[in-house]
Short mmCIF file of C-alpha atoms and ligand atoms in Angstrom, two decimals:
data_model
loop_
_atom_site.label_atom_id
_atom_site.label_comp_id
_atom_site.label_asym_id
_atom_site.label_seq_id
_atom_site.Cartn_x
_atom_site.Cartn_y
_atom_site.Cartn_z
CA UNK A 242 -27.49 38.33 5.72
CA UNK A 243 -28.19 34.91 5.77
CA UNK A 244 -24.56 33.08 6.63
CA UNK A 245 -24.91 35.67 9.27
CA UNK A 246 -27.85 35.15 11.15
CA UNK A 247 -26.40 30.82 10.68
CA UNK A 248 -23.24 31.82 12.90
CA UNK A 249 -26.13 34.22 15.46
CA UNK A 250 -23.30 36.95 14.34
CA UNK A 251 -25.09 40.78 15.29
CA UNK A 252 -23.76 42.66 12.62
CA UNK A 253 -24.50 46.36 12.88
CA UNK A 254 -23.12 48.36 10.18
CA UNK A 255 -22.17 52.07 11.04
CA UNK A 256 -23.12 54.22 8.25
CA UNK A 257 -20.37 57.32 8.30
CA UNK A 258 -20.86 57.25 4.22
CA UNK A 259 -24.23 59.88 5.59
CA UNK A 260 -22.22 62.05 7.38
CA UNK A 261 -22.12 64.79 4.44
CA UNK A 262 -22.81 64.33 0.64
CA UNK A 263 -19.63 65.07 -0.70
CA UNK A 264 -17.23 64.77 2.96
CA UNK A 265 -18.65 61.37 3.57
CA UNK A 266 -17.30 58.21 5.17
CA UNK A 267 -14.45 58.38 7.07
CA UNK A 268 -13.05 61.96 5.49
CA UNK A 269 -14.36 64.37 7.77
CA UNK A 270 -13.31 62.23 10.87
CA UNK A 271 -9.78 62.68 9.64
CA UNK A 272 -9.40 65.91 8.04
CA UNK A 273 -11.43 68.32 11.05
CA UNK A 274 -8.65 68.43 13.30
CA UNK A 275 -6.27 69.11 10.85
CA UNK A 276 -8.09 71.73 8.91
CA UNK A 277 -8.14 73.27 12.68
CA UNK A 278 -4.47 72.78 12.81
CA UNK A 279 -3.91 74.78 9.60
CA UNK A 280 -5.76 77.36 10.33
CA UNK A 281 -4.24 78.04 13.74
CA UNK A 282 -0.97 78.37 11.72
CA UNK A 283 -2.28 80.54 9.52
CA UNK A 284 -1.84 78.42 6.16
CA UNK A 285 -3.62 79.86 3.40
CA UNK A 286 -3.30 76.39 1.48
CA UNK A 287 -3.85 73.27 1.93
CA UNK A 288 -1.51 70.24 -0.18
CA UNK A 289 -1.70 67.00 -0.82
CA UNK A 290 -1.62 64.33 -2.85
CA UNK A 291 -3.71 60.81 -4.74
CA UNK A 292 -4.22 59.17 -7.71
CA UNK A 293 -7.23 59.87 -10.41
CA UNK A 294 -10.37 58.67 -8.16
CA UNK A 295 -8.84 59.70 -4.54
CA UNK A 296 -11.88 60.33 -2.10
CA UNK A 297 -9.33 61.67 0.17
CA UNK A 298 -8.23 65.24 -2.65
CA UNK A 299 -11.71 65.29 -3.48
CA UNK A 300 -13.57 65.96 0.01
CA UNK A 301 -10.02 68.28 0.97
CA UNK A 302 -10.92 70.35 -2.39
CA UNK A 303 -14.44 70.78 -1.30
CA UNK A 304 -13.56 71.48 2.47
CA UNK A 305 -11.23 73.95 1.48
CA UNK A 306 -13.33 75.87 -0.57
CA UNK A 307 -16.03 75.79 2.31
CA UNK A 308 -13.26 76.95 4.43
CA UNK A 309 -11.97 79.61 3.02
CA UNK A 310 -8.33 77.91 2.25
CA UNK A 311 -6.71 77.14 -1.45
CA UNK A 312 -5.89 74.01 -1.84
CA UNK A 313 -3.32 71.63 -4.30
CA UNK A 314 -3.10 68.29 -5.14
CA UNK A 315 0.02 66.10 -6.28
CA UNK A 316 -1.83 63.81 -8.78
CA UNK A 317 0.00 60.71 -9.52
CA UNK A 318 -0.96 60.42 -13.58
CA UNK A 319 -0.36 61.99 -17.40
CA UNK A 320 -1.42 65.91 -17.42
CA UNK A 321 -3.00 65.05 -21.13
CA UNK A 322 -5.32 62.59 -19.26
CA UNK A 323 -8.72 63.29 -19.72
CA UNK A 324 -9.82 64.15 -16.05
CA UNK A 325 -12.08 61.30 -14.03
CA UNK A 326 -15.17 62.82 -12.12
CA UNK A 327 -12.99 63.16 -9.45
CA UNK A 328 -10.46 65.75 -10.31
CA UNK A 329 -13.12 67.82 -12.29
CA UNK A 330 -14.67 68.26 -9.33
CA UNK A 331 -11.33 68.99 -7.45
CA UNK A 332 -10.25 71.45 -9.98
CA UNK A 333 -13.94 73.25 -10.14
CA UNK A 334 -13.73 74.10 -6.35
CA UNK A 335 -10.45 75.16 -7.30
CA UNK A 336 -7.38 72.84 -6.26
CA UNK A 337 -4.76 72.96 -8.31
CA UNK A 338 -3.62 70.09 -9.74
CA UNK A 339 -0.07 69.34 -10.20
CA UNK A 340 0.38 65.89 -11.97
CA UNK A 341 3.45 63.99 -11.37
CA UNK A 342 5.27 60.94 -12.54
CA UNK A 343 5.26 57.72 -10.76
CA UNK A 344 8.88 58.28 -9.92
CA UNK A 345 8.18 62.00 -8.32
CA UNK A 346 5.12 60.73 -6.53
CA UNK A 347 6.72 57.69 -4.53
CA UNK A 348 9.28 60.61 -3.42
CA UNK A 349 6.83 62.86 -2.41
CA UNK A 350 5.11 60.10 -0.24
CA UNK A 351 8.42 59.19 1.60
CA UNK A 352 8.81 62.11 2.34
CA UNK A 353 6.56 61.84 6.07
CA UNK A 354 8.42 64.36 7.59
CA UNK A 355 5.62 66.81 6.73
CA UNK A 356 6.74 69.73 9.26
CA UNK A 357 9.72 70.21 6.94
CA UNK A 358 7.36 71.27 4.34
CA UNK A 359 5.75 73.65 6.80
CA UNK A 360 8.89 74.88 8.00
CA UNK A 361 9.86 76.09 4.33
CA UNK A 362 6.53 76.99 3.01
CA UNK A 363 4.41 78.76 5.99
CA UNK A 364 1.63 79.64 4.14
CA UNK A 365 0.88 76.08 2.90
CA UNK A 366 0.04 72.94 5.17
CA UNK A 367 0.82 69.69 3.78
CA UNK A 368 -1.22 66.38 4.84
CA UNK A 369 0.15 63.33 3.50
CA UNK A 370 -1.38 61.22 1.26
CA UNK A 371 -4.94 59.65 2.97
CA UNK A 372 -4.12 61.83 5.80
CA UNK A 373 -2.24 59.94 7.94
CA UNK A 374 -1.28 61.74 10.97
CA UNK A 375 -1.95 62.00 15.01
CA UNK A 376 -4.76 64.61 14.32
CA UNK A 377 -6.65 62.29 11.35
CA UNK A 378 -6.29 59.55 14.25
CA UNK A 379 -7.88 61.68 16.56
CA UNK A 380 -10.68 62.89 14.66
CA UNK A 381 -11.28 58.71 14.31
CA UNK A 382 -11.35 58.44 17.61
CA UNK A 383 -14.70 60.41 18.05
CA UNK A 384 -16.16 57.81 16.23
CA UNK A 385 -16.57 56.05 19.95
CA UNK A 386 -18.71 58.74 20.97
CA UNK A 387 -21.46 57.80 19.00
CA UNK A 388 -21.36 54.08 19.45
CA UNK A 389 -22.96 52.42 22.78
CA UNK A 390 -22.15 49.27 22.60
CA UNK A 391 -19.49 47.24 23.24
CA UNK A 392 -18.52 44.82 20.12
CA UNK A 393 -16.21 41.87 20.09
CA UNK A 394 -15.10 42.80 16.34
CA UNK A 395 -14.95 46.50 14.82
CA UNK A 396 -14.18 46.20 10.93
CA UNK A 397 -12.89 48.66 8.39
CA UNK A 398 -11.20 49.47 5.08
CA UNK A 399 -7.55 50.58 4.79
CA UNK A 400 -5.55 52.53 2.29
CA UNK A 401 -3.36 54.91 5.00
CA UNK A 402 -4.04 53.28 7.78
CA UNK A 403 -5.52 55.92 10.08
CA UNK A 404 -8.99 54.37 10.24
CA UNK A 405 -7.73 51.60 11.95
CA UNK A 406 -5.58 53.11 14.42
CA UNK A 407 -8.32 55.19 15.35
CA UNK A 408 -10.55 52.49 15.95
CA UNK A 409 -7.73 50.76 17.80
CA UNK A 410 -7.07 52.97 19.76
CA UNK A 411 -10.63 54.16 20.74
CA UNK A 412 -12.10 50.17 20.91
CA UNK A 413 -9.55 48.51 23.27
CA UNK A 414 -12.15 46.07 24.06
CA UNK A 415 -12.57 45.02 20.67
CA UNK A 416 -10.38 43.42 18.07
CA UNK A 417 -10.29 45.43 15.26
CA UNK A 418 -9.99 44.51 11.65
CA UNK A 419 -8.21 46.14 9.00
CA UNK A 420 -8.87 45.02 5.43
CA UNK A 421 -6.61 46.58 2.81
CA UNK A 422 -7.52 47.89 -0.11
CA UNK A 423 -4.88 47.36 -2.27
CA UNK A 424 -1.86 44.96 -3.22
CA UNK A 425 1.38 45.21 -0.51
CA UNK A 426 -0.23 46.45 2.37
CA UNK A 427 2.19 44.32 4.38
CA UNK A 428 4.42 47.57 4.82
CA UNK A 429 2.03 49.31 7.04
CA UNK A 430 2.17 46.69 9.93
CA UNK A 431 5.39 48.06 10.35
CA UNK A 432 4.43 51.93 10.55
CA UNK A 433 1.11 50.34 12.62
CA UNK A 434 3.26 48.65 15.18
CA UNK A 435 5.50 51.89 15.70
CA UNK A 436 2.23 54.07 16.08
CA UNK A 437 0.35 51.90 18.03
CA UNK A 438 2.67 51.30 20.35
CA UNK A 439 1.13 48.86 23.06
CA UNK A 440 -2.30 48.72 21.14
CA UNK A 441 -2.34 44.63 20.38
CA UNK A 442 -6.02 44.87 19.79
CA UNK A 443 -5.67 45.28 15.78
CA UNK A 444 -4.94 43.12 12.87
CA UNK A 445 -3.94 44.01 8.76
CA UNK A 446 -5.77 41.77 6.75
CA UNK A 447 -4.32 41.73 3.29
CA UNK A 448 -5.76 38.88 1.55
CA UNK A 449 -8.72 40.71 0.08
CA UNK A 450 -6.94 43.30 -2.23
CA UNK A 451 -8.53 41.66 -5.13
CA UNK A 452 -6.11 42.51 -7.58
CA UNK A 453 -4.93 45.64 -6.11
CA UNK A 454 -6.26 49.16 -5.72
CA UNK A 455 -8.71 50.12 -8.05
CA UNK A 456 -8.98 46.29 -9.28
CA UNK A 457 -12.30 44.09 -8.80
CA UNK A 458 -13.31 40.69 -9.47
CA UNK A 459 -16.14 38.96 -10.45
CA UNK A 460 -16.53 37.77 -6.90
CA UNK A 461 -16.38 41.33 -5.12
CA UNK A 462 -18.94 42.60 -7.94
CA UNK A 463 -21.19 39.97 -7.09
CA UNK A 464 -20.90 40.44 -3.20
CA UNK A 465 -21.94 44.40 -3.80
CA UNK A 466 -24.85 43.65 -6.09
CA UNK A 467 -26.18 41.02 -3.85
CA UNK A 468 -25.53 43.76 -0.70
CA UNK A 469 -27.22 46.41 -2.68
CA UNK A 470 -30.23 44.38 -3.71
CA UNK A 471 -30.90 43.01 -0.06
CA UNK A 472 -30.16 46.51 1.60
CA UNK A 473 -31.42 48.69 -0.78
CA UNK A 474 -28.29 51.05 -1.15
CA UNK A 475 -24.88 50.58 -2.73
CA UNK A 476 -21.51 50.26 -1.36
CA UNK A 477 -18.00 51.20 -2.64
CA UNK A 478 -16.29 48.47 -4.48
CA UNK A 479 -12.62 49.71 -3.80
CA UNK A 480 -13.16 49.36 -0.01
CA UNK A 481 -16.02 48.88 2.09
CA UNK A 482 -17.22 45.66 -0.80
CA UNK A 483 -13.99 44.01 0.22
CA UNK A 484 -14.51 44.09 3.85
CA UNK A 485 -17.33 42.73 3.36
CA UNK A 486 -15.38 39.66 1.43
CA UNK A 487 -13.50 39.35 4.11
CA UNK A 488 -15.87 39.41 7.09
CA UNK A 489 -17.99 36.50 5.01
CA UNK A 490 -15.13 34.65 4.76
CA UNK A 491 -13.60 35.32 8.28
CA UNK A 492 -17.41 33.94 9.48
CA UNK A 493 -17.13 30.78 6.76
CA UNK A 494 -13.81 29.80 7.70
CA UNK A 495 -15.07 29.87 11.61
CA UNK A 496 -12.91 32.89 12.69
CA UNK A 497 -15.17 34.22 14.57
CA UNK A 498 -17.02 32.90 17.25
CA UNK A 499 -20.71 32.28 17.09
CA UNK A 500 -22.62 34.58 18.86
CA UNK A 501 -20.11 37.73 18.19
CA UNK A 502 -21.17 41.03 17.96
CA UNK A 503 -19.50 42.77 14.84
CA UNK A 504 -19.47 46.43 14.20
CA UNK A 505 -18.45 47.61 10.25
CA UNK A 506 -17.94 50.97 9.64
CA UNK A 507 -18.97 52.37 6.36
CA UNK A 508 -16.47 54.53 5.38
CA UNK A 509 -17.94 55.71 2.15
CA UNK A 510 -16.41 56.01 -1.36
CA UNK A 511 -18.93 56.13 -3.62
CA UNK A 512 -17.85 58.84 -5.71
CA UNK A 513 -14.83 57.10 -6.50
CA UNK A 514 -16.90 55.00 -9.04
CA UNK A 515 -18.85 57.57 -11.06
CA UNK A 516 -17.95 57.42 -14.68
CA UNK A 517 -19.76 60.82 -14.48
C1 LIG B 91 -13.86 55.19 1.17
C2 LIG B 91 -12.63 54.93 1.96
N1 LIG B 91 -12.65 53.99 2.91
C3 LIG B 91 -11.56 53.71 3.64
C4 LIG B 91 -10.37 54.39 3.45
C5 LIG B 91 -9.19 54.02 4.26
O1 LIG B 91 -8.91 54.99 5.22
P1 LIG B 91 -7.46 55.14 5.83
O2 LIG B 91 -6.65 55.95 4.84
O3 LIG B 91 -7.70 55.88 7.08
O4 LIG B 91 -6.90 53.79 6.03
C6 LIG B 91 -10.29 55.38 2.45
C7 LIG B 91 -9.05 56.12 2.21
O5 LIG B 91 -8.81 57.13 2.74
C8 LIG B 91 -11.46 55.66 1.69
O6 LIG B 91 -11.44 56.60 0.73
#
């Protein structure tokens, strides 16, 4: 892109949204090792929980059925709702859905202490909601494995957070970037800072929400057009579209150096957006 090549950035984009059709992005990274975990314990189910377009229940419904588990998903909207592309897809490879108020949902997500779940229910493993756990990190990490070069930036999309602990973690070297999704993000610094213990290499950037979660603006529909019509293939709106907001901007408003190298991972998300 053309500010980019006026600061000599190297931006090399790493395209995880090819890893599978339907497991794409950054889902496989985070649910293989725990998929691995349920199975050593025997679950026969896998739970969790999202809202109407999560990318997260829909590549757990699919791996489940390739796996051989059941699976459910906490849905946080109306059970009259006419179902989004998403959750028809969930519910044909067979997750049950279980919709839940607002109210029930925002319970169910404090609750992190997920081995209490396992503890009563045995035959069902619960993942929390995006999959935020040591094993999602882990499965992150092996992201490094198939990157050579060393880069001064590493940029990604956040809703749980795992993504960029992973990265983190795995990219000391680097400082890595963290662009939130969605409105009040601010409270994961928090739950970062605990996790990543001595990791300083990392920052939440929160500023490029664009409304909130699920919300555009004219700008971010503009930035993916113009992406898609230079590259020749789309990105996501909801997340990888506003890292690339922020990166432009980070580059405009001289936050990073000239001469950088910049790696942007490409988490996927496209399904998110079909209508169909
Ligand atoms: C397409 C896409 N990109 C990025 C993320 C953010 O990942 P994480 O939950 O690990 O922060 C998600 C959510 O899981 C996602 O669906």
């Amino acid at each position: 892109m053309a500010l980019f090549d006026t600061h000599q950035l190297h931006v090399d984009m790493k395209r995880d949204d090819l890893l599978h059709p339907i497991i794409s992005g950054n889902k496989w990274r985070k649910l293989k090792y725990l998929f691995h975990d349920a199975e050593q314990k025997r679950c026969k189910t896998v739970v969790s929980m999202g809202g109407n377009w999560s990318n997260h229940l829909h590549a757990l419904a699919f791996t489940a059925k390739e796996l051989g588990f059941k699976s459910t998903g906490y849905i946080r909207a109306h059970p009259k709702q006419e179902l989004t592309p998403a959750l028809k897809d969930c519910q044909d490879w067979g997750m049950q859905l279980l919709f839940t108020s607002r109210g029930d949902y925002a319970q169910l997500r404090e609750n992190t202490n997920w081995n209490r779940f396992h503890d009563q229910c045995k035959e069902s493993y619960w993942i929390s909601e995006g999959g935020f756990s040591e094993l999602a990190v882990q499965g992150v990490m092996e992201i490094a494995q198939e990157v050579d070069k060393r880069y001064d930036y590493v940029f990604c999309g956040v809703g749980s957070g795992a993504t960029l602990a992973g990265l983190t973690k795995v990219f000391p070297d680097s400082q890595v970037i963290g662009v939130a999704a969605f409105k009040g993000a601010e409270y994961l610094k928090k739950i970062l800072n605990q996790y990543l213990k001595s990791h300083t290499n990392w920052h939440l950037e929160t500023g490029y929400h664009c409304g909130g979660f699920a919300k555009v603006n004219s700008q971010l529909l503009v930035l993916a057009q113009e992406f898609e019509t230079y590259h020749g293939f789309a990105i996501d709106k909801q997340y990888n579209a506003k890292v690339l907001m922020a990166l432009q901007d980070y580059v405009s408003k001289g936050l990073i150096e000239k001469g950088s190298s910049v790696l942007w991972l490409n988490t996927g998300g496209l399904q998110g957006e079909r209508t169909q």
